[in-house]
mmCIF file of C-alpha atoms in Angstrom:
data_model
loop_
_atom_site.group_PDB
_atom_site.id
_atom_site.type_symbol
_atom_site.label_atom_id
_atom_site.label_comp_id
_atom_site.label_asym_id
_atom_site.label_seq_id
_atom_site.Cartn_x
_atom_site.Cartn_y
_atom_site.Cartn_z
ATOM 1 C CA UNK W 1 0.000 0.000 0.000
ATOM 2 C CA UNK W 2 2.788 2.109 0.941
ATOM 3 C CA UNK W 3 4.831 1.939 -2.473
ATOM 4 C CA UNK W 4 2.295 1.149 -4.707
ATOM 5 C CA UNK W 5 1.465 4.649 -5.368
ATOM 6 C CA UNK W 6 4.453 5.090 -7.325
ATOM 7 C CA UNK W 7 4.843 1.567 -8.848
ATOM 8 C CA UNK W 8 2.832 3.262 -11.935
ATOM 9 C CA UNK W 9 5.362 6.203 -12.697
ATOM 10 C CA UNK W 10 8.222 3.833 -12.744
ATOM 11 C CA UNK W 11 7.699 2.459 -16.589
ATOM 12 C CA UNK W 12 6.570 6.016 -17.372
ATOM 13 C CA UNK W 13 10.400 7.457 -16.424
ATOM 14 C CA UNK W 14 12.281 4.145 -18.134
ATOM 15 C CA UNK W 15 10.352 5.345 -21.362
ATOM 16 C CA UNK W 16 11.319 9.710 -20.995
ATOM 17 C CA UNK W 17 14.428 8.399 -19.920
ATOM 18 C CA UNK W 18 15.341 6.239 -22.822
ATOM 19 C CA UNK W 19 13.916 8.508 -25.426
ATOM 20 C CA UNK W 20 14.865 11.361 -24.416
ATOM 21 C CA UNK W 21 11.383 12.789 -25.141
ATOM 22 C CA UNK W 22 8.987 14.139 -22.277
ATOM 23 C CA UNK W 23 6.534 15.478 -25.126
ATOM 24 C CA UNK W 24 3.960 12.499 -24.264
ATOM 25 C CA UNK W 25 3.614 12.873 -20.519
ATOM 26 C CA UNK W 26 1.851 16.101 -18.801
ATOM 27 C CA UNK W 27 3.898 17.221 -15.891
ATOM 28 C CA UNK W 28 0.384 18.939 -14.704
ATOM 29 C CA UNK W 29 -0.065 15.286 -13.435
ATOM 30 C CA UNK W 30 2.957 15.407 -11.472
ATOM 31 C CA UNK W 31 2.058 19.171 -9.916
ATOM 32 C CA UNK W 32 -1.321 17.312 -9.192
ATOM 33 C CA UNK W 33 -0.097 14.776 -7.041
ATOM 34 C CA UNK W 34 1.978 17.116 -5.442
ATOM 35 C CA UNK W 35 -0.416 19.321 -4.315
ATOM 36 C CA UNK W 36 -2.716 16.690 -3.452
ATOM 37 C CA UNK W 37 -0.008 14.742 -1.019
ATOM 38 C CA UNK W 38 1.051 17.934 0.206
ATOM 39 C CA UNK W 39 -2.715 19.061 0.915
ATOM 40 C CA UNK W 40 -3.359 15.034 2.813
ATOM 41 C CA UNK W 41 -0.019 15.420 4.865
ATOM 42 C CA UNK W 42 -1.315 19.163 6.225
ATOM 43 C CA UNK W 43 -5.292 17.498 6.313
ATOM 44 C CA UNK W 44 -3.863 15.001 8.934
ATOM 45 C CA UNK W 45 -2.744 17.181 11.745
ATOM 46 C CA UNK W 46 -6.363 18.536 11.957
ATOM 47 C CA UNK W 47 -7.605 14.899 10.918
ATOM 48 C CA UNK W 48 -5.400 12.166 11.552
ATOM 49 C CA UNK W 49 -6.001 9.040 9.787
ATOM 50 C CA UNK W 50 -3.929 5.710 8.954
ATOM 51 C CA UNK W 51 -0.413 5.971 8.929
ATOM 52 C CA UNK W 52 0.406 4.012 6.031
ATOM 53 C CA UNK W 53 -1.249 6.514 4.085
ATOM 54 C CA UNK W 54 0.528 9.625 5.550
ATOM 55 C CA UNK W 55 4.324 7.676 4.356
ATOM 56 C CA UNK W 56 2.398 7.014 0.771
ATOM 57 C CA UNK W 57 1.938 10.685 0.644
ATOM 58 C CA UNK W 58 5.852 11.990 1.581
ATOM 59 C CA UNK W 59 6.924 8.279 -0.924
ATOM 60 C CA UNK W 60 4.615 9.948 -3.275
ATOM 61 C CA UNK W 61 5.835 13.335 -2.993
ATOM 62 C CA UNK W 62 9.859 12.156 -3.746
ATOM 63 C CA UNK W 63 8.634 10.163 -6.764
ATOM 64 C CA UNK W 64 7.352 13.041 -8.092
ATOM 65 C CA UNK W 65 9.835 15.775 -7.873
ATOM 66 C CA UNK W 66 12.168 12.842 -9.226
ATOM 67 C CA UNK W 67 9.836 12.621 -12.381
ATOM 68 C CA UNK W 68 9.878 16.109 -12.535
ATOM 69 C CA UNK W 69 13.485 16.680 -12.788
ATOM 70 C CA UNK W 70 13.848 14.048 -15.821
ATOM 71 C CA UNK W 71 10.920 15.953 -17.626
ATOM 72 C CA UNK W 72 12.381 19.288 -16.866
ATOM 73 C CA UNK W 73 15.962 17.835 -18.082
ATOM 74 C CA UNK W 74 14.842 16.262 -20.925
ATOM 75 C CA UNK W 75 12.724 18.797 -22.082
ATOM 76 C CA UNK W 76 15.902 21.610 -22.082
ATOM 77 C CA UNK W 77 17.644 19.416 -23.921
ATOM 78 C CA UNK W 78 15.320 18.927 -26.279
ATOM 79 C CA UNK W 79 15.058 22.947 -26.533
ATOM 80 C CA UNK W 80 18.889 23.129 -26.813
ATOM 81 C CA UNK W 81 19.322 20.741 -29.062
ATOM 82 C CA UNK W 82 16.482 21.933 -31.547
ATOM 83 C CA UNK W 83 17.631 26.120 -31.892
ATOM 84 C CA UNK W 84 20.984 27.236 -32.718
ATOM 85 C CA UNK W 85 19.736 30.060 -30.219
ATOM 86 C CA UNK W 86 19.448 29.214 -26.312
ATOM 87 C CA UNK W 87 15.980 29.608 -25.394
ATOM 88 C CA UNK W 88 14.455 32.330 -22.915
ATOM 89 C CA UNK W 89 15.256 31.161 -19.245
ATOM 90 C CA UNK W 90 11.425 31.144 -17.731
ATOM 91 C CA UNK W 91 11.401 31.027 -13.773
ATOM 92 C CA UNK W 92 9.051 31.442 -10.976
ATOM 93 C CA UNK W 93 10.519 34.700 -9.503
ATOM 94 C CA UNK W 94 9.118 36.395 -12.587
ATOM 95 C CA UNK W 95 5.682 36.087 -11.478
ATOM 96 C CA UNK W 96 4.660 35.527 -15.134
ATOM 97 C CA UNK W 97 1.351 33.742 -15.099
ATOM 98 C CA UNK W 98 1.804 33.037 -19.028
ATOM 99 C CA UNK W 99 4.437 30.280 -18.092
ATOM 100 C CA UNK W 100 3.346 28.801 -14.666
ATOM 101 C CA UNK W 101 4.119 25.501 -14.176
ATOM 102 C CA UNK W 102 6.352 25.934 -17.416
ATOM 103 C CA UNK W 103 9.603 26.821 -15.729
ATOM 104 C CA UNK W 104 12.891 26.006 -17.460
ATOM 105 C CA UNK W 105 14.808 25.335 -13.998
ATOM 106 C CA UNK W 106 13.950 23.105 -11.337
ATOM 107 C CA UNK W 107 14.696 25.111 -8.452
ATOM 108 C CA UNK W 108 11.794 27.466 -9.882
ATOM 109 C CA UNK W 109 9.039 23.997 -9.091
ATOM 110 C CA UNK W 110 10.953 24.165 -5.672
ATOM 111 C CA UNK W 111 10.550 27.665 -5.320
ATOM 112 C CA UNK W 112 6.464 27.071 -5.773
ATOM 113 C CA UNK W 113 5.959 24.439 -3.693
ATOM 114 C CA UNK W 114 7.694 25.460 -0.594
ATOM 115 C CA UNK W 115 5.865 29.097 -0.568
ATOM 116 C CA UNK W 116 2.803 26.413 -1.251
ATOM 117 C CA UNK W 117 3.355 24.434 1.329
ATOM 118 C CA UNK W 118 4.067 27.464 3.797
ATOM 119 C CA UNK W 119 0.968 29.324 2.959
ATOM 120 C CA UNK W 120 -1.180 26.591 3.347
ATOM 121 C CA UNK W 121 0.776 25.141 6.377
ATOM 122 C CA UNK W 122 0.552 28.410 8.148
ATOM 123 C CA UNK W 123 -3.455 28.560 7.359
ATOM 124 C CA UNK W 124 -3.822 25.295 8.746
ATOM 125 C CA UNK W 125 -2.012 25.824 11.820
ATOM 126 C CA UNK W 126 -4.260 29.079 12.383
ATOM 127 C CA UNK W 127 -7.648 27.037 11.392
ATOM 128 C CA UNK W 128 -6.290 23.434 12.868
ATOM 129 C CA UNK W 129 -9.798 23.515 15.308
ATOM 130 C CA UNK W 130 -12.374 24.481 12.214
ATOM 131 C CA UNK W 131 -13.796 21.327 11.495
ATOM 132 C CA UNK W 132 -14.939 23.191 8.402
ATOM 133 C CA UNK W 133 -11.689 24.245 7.195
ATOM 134 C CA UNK W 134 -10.058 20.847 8.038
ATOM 135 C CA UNK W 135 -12.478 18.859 6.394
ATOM 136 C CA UNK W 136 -12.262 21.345 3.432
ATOM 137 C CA UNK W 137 -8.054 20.617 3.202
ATOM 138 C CA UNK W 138 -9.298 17.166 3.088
ATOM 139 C CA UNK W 139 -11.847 17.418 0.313
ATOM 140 C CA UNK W 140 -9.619 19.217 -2.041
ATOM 141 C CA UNK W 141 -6.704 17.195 -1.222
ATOM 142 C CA UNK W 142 -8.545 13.935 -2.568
ATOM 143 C CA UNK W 143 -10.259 15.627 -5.429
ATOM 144 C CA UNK W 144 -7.035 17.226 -6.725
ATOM 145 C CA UNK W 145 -5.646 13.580 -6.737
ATOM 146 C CA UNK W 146 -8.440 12.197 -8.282
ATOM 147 C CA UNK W 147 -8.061 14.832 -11.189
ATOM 148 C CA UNK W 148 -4.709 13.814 -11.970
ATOM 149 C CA UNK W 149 -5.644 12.148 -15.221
ATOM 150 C CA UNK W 150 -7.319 15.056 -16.494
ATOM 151 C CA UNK W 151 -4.030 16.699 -17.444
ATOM 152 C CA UNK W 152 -2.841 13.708 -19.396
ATOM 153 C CA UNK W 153 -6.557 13.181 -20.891
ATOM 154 C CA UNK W 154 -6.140 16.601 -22.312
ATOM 155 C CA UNK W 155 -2.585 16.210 -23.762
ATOM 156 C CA UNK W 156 -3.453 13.321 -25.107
ATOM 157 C CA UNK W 157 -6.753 15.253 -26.660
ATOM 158 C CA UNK W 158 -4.626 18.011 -28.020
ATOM 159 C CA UNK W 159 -2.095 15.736 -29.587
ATOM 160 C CA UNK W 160 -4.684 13.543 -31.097
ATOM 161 C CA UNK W 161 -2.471 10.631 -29.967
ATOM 162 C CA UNK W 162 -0.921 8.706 -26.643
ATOM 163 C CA UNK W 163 2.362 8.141 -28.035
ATOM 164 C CA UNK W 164 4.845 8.994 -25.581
ATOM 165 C CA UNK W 165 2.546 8.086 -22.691
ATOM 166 C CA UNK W 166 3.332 4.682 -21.219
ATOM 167 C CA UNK W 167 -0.063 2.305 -21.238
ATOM 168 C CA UNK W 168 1.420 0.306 -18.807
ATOM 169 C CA UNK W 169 1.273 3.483 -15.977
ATOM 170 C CA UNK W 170 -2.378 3.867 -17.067
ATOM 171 C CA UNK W 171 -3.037 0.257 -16.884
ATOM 172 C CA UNK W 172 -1.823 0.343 -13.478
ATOM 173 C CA UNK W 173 -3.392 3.428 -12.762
ATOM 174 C CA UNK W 174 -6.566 2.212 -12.817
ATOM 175 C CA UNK W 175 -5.544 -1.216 -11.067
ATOM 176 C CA UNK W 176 -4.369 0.737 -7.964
ATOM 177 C CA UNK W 177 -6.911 3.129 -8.186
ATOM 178 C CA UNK W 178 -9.645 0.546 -8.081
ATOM 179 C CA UNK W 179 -7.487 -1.427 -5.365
ATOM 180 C CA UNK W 180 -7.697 2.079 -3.175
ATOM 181 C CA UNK W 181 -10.994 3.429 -3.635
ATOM 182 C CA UNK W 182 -12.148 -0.620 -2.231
ATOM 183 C CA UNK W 183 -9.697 -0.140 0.815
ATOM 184 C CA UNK W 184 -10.333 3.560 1.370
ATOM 185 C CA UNK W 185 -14.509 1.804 1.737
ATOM 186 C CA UNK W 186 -13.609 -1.368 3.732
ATOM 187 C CA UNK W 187 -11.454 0.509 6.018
ATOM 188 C CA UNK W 188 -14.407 3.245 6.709
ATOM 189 C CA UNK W 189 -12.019 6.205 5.384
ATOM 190 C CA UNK W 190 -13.065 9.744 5.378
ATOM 191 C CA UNK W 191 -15.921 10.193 2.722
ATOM 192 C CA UNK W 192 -14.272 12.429 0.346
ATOM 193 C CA UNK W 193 -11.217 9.278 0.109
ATOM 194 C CA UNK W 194 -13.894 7.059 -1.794
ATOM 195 C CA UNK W 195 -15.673 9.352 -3.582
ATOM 196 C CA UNK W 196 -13.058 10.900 -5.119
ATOM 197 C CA UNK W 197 -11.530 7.569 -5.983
ATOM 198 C CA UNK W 198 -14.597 6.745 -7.938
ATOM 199 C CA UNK W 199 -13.795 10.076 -9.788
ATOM 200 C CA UNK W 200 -10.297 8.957 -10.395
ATOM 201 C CA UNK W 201 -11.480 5.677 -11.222
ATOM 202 C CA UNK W 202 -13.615 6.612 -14.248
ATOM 203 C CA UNK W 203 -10.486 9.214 -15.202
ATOM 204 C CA UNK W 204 -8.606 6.369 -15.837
ATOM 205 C CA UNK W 205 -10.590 4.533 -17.702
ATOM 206 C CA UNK W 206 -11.438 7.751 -20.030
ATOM 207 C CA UNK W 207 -7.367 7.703 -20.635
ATOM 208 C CA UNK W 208 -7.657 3.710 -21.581
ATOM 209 C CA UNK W 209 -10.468 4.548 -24.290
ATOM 210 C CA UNK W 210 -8.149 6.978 -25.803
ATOM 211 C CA UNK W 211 -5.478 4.582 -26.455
ATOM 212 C CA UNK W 212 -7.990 2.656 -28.120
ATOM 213 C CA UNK W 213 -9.569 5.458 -29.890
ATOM 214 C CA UNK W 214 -6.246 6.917 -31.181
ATOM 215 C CA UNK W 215 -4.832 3.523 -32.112
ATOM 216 C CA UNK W 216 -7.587 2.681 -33.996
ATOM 217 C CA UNK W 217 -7.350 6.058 -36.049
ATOM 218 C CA UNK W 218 -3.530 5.669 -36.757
ATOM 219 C CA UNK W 219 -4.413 2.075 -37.645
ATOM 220 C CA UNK W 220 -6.636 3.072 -40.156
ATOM 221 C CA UNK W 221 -4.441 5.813 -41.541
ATOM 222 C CA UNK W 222 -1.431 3.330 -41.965
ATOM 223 C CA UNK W 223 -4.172 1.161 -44.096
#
């Protein structure tokens, strides 16, 4: 339960890392799960629940900013490597809404997440008591996880095609999704766990029909 979070991401780095080609995967799924864990961690000092799930969360967290820096990486490279002419640096100190979450360094994604994680944490420490406000950290923390395949849905929509994107993360995806949502009920977890993992769920599954869909089409093009 612990590691299986990140099980999924593992086939989805061998394939950026061999190619050398981040184009495929949305790295607005990685700044999802990020918030999300960082958003559960805070939600359990006003609501504490199982610890396995708090260490999933910080696991989950370290996966991520390690998928992060390959994408980031890769993707400068590719820049470099395409333009005789270095392109702009973008970073988060210049406050330039136009590129959020489209930084060229990673320090900048480090930059965001600890004033993130401040701001929040310092909200939560004020608002700890509010059942209303804890219960709200909780809420948002699950749906922003369960959300995380709308990024790649919509890459995947723009491109007209999956290539790049590992089906073997989505596959297990939806395994470990369905595997959590059915633990999340049988261990009587907060509410807004299983609901939102019925969200995620169906996500998933929308991101399977496009490989299907878009397979089909290139299929028929190729005839």
């Amino acid at each position: 339960m612990i590691f299986g979070g990140i099980i999924p991401y593992i086939p989805q780095y061998r394939v950026i890392n061999r190619s050398r080609n981040s184009s495929g995967f949305s790295t607005l799924v990685c700044l999802a799960l990020l918030i999300a864990n960082i958003l559960r961690i805070l939600f359990w000092f006003g609501h504490p629940f199982e610890v396995p799930l708090l260490i999933q969360s910080i696991i989950m967290i370290i996966c991520m900013l390690v998928m992060l820096e390959l994408c980031i990486r890769v993707k400068n490279e590719m820049l470099h490597s395409s333009s005789m002419l270095a392109p702009p640096e973008r970073k988060f100190l210049d406050f330039d809404m136009d590129y959020f979450w489209k930084w060229t360094d990673f320090k900048s994604y480090i930059q965001f997440l600890m004033l993130f994680t401040l701001s929040i944490g310092f909200l939560t420490n004020l608002f700890v008591n509010s059942v209303y406000f804890v219960e709200t950290l909780g809420f948002l923390s699950v749906f922003t996880e369960a959300m995380l395949a709308a990024p790649q849905f919509y890459r995947n929509y723009v491109n007209k095609s999956t290539e790049g994107m590992s089906l073997i993360m989505v596959l297990m995806w939806t395994s470990g999704d369905l595997f959590k949502t059915i633990y999340f009920i049988a261990r009587d977890s907060p509410s807004q766990f299983w609901l939102c993992g019925m969200l995620q769920v169906s996500l998933d599954v929308a991101v399977l029909f496009q490989v299907y869909i878009y397979s089909s089409n290139q299929n028929k093009i190729l005839k």
